[in-house]
Tab-separated table of C-alpha atoms and ligand atoms in Angstrom:
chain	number	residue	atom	x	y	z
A	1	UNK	CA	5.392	-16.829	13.075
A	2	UNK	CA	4.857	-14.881	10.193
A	3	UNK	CA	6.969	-12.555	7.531
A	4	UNK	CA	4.931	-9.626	6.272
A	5	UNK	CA	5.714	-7.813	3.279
A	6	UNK	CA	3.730	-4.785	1.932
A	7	UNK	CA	5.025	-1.818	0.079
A	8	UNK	CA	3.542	2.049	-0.883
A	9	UNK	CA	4.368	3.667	-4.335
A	10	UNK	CA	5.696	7.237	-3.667
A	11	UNK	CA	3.458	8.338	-6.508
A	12	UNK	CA	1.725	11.315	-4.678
A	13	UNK	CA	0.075	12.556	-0.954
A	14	UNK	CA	-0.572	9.349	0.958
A	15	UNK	CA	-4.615	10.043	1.434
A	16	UNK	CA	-6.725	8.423	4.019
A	17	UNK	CA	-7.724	5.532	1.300
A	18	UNK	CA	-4.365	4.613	1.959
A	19	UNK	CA	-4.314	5.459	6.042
A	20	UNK	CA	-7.637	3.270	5.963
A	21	UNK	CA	-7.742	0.653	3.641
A	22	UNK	CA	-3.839	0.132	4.120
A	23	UNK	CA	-1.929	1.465	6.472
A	24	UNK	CA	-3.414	1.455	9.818
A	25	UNK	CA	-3.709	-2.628	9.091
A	26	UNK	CA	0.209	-2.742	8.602
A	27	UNK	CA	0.565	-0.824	12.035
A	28	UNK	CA	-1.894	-3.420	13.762
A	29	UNK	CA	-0.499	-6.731	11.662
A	30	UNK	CA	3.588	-5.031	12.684
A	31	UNK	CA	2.374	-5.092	16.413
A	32	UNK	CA	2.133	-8.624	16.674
A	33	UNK	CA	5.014	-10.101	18.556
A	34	UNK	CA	4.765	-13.185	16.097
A	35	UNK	CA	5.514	-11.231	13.217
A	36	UNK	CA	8.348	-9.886	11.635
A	37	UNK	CA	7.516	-7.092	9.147
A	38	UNK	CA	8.733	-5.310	6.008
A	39	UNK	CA	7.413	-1.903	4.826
A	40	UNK	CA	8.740	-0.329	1.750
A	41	UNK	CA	8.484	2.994	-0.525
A	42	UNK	CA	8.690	0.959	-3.757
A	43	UNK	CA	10.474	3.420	-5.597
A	44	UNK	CA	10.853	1.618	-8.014
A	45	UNK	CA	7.221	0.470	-8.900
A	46	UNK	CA	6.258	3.808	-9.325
A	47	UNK	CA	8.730	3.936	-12.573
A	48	UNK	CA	6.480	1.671	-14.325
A	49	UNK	CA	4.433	5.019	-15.179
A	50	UNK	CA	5.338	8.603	-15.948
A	51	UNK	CA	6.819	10.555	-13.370
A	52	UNK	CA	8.860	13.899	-12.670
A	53	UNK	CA	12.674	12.674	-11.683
A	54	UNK	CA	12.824	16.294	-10.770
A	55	UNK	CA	10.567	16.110	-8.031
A	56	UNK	CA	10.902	12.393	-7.291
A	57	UNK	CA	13.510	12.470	-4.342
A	58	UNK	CA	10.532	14.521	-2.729
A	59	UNK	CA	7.527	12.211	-3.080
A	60	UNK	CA	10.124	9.415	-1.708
A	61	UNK	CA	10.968	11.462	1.694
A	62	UNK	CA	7.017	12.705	1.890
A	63	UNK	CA	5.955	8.918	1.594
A	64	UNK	CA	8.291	7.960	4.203
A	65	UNK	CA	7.581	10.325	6.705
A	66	UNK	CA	3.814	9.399	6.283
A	67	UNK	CA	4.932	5.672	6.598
A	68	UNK	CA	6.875	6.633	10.020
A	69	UNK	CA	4.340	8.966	10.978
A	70	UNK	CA	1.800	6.567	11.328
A	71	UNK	CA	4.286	4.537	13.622
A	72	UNK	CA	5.470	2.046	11.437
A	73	UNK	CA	8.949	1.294	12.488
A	74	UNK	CA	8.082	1.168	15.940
A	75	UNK	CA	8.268	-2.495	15.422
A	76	UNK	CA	8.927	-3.191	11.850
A	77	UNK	CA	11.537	-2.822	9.416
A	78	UNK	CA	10.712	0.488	6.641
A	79	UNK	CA	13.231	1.262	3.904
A	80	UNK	CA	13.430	2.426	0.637
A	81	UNK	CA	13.426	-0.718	-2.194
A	82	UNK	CA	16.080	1.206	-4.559
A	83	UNK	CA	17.944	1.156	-1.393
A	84	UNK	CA	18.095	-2.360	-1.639
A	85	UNK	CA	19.203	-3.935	-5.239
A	86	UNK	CA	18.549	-7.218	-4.854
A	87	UNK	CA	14.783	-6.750	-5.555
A	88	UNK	CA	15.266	-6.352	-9.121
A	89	UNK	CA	18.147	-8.639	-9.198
A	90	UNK	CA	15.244	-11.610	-7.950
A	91	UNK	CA	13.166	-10.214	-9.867
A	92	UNK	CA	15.098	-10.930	-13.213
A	93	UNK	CA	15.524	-14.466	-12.144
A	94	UNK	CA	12.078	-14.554	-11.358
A	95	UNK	CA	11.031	-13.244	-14.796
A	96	UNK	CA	13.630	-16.118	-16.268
A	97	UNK	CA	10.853	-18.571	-14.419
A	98	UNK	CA	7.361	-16.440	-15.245
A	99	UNK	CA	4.933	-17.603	-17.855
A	100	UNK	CA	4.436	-15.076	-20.295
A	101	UNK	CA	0.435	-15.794	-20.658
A	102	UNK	CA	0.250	-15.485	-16.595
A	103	UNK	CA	1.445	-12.174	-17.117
A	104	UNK	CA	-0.562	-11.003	-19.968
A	105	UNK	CA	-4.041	-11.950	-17.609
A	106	UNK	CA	-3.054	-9.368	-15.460
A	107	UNK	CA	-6.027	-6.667	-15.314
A	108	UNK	CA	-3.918	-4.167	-13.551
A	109	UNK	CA	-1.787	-4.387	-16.633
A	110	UNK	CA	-4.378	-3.658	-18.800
A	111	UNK	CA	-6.213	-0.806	-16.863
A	112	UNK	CA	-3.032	1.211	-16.508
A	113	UNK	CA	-1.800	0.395	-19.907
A	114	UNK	CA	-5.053	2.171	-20.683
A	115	UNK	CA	-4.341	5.119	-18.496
A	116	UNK	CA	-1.235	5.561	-19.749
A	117	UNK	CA	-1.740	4.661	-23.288
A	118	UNK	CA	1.077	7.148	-25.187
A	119	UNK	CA	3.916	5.533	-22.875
A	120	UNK	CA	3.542	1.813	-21.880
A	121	UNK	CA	6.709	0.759	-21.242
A	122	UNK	CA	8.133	-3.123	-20.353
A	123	UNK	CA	8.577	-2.577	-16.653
A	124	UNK	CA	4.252	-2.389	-16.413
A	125	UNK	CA	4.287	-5.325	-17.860
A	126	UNK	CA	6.295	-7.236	-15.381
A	127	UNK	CA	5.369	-5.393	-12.959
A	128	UNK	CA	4.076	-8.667	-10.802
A	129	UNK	CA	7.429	-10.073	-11.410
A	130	UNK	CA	8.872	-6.967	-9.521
A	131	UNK	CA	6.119	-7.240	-6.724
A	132	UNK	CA	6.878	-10.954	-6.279
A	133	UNK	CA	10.385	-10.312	-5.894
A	134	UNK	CA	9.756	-8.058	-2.931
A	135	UNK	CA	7.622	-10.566	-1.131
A	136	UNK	CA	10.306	-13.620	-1.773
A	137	UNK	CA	13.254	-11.458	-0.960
A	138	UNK	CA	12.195	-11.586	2.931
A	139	UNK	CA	10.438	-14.904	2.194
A	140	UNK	CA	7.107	-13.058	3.207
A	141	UNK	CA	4.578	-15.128	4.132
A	142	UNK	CA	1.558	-12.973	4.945
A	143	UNK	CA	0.745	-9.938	2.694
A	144	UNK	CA	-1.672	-7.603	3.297
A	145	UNK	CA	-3.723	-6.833	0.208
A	146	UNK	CA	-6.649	-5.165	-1.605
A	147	UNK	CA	-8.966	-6.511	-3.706
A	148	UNK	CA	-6.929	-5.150	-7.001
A	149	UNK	CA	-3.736	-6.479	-5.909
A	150	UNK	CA	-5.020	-10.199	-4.942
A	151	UNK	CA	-4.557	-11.276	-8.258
A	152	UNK	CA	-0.757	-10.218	-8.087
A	153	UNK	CA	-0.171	-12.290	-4.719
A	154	UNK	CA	-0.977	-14.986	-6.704
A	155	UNK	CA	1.274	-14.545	-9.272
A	156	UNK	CA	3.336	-13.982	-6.388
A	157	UNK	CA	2.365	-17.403	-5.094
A	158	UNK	CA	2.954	-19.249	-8.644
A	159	UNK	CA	6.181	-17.696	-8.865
A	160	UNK	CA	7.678	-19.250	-5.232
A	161	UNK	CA	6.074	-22.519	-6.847
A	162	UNK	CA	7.531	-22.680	-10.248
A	163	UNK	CA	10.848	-21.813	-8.899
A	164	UNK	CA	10.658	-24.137	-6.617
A	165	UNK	CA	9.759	-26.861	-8.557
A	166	UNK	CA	12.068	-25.611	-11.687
A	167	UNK	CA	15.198	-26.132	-9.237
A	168	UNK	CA	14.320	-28.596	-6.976
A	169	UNK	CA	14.448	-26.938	-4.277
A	170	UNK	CA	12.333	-25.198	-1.433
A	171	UNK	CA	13.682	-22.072	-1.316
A	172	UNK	CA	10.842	-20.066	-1.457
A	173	UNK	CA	7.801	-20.349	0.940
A	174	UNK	CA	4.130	-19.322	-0.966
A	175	UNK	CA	2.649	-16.193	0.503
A	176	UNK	CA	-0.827	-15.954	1.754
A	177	UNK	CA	-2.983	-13.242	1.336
A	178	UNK	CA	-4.512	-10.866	4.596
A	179	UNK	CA	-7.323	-9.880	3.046
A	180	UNK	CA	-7.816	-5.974	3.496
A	181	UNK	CA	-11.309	-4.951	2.477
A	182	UNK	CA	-11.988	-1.577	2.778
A	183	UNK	CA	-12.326	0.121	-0.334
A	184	UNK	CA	-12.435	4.382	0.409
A	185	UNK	CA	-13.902	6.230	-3.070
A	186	UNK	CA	-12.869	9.518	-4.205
A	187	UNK	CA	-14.237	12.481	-2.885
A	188	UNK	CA	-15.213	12.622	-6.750
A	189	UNK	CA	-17.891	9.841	-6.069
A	190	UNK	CA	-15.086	7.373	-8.627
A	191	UNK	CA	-14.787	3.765	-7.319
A	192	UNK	CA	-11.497	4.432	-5.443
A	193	UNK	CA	-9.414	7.368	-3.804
A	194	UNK	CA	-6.241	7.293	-6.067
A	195	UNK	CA	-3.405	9.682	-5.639
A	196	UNK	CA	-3.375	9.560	-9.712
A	197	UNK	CA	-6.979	10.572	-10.119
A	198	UNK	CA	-7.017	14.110	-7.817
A	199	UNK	CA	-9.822	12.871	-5.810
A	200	UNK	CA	-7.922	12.803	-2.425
A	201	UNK	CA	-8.028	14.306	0.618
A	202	UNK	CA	-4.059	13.397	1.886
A	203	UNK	CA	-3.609	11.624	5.926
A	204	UNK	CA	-1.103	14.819	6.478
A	205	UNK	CA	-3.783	17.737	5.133
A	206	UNK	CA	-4.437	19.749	7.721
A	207	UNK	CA	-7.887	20.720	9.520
A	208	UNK	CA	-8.360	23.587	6.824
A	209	UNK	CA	-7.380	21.513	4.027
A	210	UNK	CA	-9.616	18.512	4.874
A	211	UNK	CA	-12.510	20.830	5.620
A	212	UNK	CA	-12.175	22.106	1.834
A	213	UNK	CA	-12.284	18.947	-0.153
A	214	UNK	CA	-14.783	17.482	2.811
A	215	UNK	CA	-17.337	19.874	2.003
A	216	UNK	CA	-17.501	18.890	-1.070
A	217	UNK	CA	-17.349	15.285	-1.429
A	218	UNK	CA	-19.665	13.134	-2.792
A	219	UNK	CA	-22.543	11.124	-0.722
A	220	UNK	CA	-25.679	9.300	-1.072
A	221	UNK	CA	-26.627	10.293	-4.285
A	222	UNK	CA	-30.074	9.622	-3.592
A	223	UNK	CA	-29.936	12.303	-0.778
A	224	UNK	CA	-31.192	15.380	-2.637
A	225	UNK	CA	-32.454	17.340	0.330
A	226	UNK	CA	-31.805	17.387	4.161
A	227	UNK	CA	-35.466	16.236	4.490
A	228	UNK	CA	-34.745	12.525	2.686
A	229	UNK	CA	-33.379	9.835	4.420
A	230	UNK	CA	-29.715	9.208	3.707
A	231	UNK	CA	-28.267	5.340	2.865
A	232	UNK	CA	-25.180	4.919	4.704
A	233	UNK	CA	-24.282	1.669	3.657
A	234	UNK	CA	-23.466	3.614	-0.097
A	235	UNK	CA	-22.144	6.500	1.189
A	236	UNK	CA	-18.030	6.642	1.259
A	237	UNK	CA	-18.902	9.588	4.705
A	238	UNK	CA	-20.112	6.874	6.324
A	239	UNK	CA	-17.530	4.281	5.433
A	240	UNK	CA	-14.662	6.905	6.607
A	241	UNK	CA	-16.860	7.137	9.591
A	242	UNK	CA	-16.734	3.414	10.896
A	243	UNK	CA	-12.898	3.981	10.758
A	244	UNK	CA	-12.437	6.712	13.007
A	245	UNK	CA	-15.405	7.681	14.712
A	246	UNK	CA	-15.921	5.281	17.478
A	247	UNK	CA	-19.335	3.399	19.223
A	248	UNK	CA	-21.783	4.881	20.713
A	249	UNK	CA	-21.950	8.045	18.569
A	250	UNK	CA	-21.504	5.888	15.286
A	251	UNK	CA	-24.574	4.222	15.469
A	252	UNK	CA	-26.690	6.449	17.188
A	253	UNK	CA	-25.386	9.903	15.889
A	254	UNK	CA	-24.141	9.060	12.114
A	255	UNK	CA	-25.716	6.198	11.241
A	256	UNK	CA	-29.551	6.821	12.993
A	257	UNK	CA	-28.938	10.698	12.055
A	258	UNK	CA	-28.849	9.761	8.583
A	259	UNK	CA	-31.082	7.177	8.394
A	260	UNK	CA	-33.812	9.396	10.037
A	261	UNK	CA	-33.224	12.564	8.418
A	262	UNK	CA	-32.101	14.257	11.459
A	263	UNK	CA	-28.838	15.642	10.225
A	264	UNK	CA	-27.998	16.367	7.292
A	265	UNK	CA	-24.934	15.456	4.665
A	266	UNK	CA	-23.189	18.792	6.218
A	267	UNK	CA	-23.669	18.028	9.650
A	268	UNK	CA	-22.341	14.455	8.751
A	269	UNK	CA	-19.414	15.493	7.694
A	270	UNK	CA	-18.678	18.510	10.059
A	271	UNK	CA	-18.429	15.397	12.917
A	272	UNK	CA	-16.383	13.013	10.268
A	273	UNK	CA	-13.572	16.954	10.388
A	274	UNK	CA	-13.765	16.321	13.880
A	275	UNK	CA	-13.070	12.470	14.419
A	276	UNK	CA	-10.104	12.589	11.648
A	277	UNK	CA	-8.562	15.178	13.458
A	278	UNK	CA	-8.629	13.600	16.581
A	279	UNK	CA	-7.406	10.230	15.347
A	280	UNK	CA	-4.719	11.993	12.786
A	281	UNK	CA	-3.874	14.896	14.527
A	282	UNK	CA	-0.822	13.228	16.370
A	283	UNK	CA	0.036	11.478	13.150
A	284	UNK	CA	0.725	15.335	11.447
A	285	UNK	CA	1.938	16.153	14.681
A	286	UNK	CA	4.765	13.670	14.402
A	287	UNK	CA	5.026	14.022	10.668
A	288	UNK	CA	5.771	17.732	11.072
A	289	UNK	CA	8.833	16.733	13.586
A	290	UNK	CA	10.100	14.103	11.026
A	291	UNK	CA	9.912	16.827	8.602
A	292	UNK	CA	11.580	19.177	10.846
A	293	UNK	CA	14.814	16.272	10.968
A	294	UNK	CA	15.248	15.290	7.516
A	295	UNK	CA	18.080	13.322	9.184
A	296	UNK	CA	16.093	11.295	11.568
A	297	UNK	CA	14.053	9.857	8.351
A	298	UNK	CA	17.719	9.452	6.176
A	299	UNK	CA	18.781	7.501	9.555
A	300	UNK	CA	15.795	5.129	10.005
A	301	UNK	CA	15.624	4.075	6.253
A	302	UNK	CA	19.506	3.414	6.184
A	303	UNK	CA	18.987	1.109	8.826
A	304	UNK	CA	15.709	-0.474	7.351
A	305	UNK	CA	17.835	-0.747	3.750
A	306	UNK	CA	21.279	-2.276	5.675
A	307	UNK	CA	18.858	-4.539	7.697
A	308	UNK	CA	17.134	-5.690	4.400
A	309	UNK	CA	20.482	-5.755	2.126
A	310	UNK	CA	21.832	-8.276	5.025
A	311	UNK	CA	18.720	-10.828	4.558
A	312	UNK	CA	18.281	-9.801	0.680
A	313	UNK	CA	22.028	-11.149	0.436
A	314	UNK	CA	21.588	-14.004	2.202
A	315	UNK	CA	18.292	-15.006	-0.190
A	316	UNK	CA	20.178	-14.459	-3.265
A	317	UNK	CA	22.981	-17.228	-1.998
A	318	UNK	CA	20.057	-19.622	-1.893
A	319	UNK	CA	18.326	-18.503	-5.119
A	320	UNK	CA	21.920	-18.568	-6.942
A	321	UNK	CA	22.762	-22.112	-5.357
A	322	UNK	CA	19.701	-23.837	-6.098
A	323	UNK	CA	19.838	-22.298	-10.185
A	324	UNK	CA	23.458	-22.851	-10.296
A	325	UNK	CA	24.544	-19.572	-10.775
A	326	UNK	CA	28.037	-19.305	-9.155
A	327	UNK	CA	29.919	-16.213	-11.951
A	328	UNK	CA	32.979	-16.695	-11.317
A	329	UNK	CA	33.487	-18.964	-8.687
A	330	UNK	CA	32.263	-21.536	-11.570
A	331	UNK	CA	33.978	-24.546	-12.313
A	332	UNK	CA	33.996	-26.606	-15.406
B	401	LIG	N1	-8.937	4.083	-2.008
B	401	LIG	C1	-8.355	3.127	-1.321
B	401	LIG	N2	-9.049	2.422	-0.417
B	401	LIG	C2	-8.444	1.436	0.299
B	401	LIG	N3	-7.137	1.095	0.167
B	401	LIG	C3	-6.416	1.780	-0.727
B	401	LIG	N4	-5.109	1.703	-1.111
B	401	LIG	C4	-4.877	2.619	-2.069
B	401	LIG	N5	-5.983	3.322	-2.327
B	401	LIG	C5	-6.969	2.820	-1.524
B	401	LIG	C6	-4.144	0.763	-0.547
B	401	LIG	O1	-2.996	1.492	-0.143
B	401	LIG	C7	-1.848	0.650	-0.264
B	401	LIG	C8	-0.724	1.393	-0.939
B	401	LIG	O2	-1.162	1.762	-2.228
B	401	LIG	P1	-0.177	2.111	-3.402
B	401	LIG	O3	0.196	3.507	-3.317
B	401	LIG	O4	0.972	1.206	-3.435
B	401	LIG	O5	-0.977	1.738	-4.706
B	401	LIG	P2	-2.362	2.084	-5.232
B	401	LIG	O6	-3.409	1.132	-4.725
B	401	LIG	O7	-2.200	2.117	-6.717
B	401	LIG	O8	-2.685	3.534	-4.630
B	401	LIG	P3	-3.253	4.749	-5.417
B	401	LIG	O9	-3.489	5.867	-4.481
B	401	LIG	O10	-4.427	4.325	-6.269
B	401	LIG	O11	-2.017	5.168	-6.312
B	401	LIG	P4	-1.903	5.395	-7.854
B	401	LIG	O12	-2.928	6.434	-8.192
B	401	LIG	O13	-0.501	5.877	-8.041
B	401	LIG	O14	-2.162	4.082	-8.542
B	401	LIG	C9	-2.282	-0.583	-1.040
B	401	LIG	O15	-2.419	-1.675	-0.139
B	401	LIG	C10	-3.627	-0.197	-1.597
B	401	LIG	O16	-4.500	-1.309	-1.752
């Protein structure tokens, strides 16, 4: 048995780094009978960095109809984390427990603190805290993570441990990591798709739209000409190719095409149009009826948020027992 937490900021278009590096794993980890599964728009994450509260309310509903789209809640639980206040309530507790210095290590911290130098606020500094509070809230024990975020899960990890032993009690269990290694770049070449960096192509674009930014995305650098021999194993094409096109025309189309100079970047990515469409054609298809029933989505993440409010609640009991926090049920 195993609790699985993972969340997606609703900072822009969900792009196929996310669909292949993230999402498509939570679908496959949500299937398994032996686990039960939390997916959230983390809503509030994405406040940690500048953002339009004009056009927020949208970028939560687009992100969730991606999330369902993909077929997420066939089996698992998605909601909204706002929806669902006990996050940052743990989370202050939490950050009552957290070692400043753990905190200040953090190189997510200072990347974005970099990115957005003119407005660092507090909340991107505890950030972690936050994230660690969504993972003990449903006592997650498996989390499926990137590379960047690994460091996090185990701030995640210390945090279940010093609270723990701080109280003298087992209240929280320590999360493991499920390591998700696929790293998609930016059609920019830059060392990762990012919804802040414009160098997406989004899972919802459609045929026309992916064609656009396809054409002219970055490859083997090394591949001046159709006549030179292309290196897949550096080229993000091929790495989108191993997700969706399938054996035998991988290996001996893509991969022997380019490696023998018998088609060309163009060619490459004329058959990488055709096998995303195939394998996210249903996935707009759906997203465009979701779209179509803005009440279908409301209805789904009430339910997720009710269903997580219900175990959130009973959490906080234990977390409030075990530090002694009663308000005012207190006695002398
Ligand atoms: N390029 C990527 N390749 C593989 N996996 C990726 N993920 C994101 N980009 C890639 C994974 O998607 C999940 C949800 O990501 P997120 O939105 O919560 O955070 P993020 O990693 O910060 O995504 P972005 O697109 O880079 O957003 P911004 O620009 O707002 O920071 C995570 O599991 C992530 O690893």
């Amino acid at each position: 048995m195993a609790t699985i937490f993972s969340g997606i900021q609703p900072t822009g278009e969900v792009h196929l780094g996310n669909y292949m590096g993230a999402l498509r794993h939570w679908v496959e980890l949500s299937k398994k009978p032996e686990h039960t599964s939390y997916f959230s728009i983390v809503d509030c994450h994405a406040f940690t960095i500048p953002y339009d509260a004009a056009t927020f309310p949208r970028a939560v509903f687009d992100a969730a109809v991606a999330v369902l789209a993909v077929g997420l809640d066939e089996r698992a639980t998605v909601f909204v984390q706002s929806d669902v206040p006990q996050h940052t309530e743990l989370a202050w507790y939490l950050g009552c427990v957290a070692p400043m210095g753990e905190l200040g290590r953090m190189t997510q911290f200072k990347e974005k603190s970099e990115q957005h130098k003119t407005s660092v606020g507090a909340g991107l500094f505890t950030y972690p805290i936050l994230m660690a509070a969504d993972i003990l809230l449903y006592k997650g024990t498996l989390v499926p993570v990137g590379h960047d975020q690994l460091q996090h899960l185990e701030f995640a990890r210390d945090m279940a441990r010093h609270f723990n032993h701080r109280f003298k009690a087992e209240v929280f269990p320590e999360p493991k990591p499920h390591h998700l290694t696929l790293r998609i770049k930016g059609t920019d070449g830059g060392e990762k798709m990012s919804k802040s960096r414009g160098n997406t192509i989004a899972m919802l674009d459609t045929p026309e739209q992916v064609w656009k930014k396809l054409k002219g995305a970055f490859t083997d650098p090394q591949r001046l000409t159709r006549e030179i021999p292309g290196r897949p194993e550096v080229c993000n094409i091929y790495t989108m190719h191993t997700v969706v096109t399938p054996e035998p025309a991988l290996t001996e189309v893509v991969h022997n095409g380019c490696t023998t100079a018998k088609i060309g970047c163009g060619d490459c990515k004329k058959l990488l149009a055709e096998s995303l469409e195939r394998d996210l054609g249903p996935v707009r298809a759906r997203a465009n009826e979701l779209r179509a029933q803005p009440g279908r989505v409301l209805e789904i993440l009430n339910e997720g948020g009710a269903t997580c409010r219900a175990k959130a609640t009973e959490t906080m009991r234990e977390v409030k027992e075990a530090a002694g926090v009663f308000g005012a049920r207190s006695r002398p």
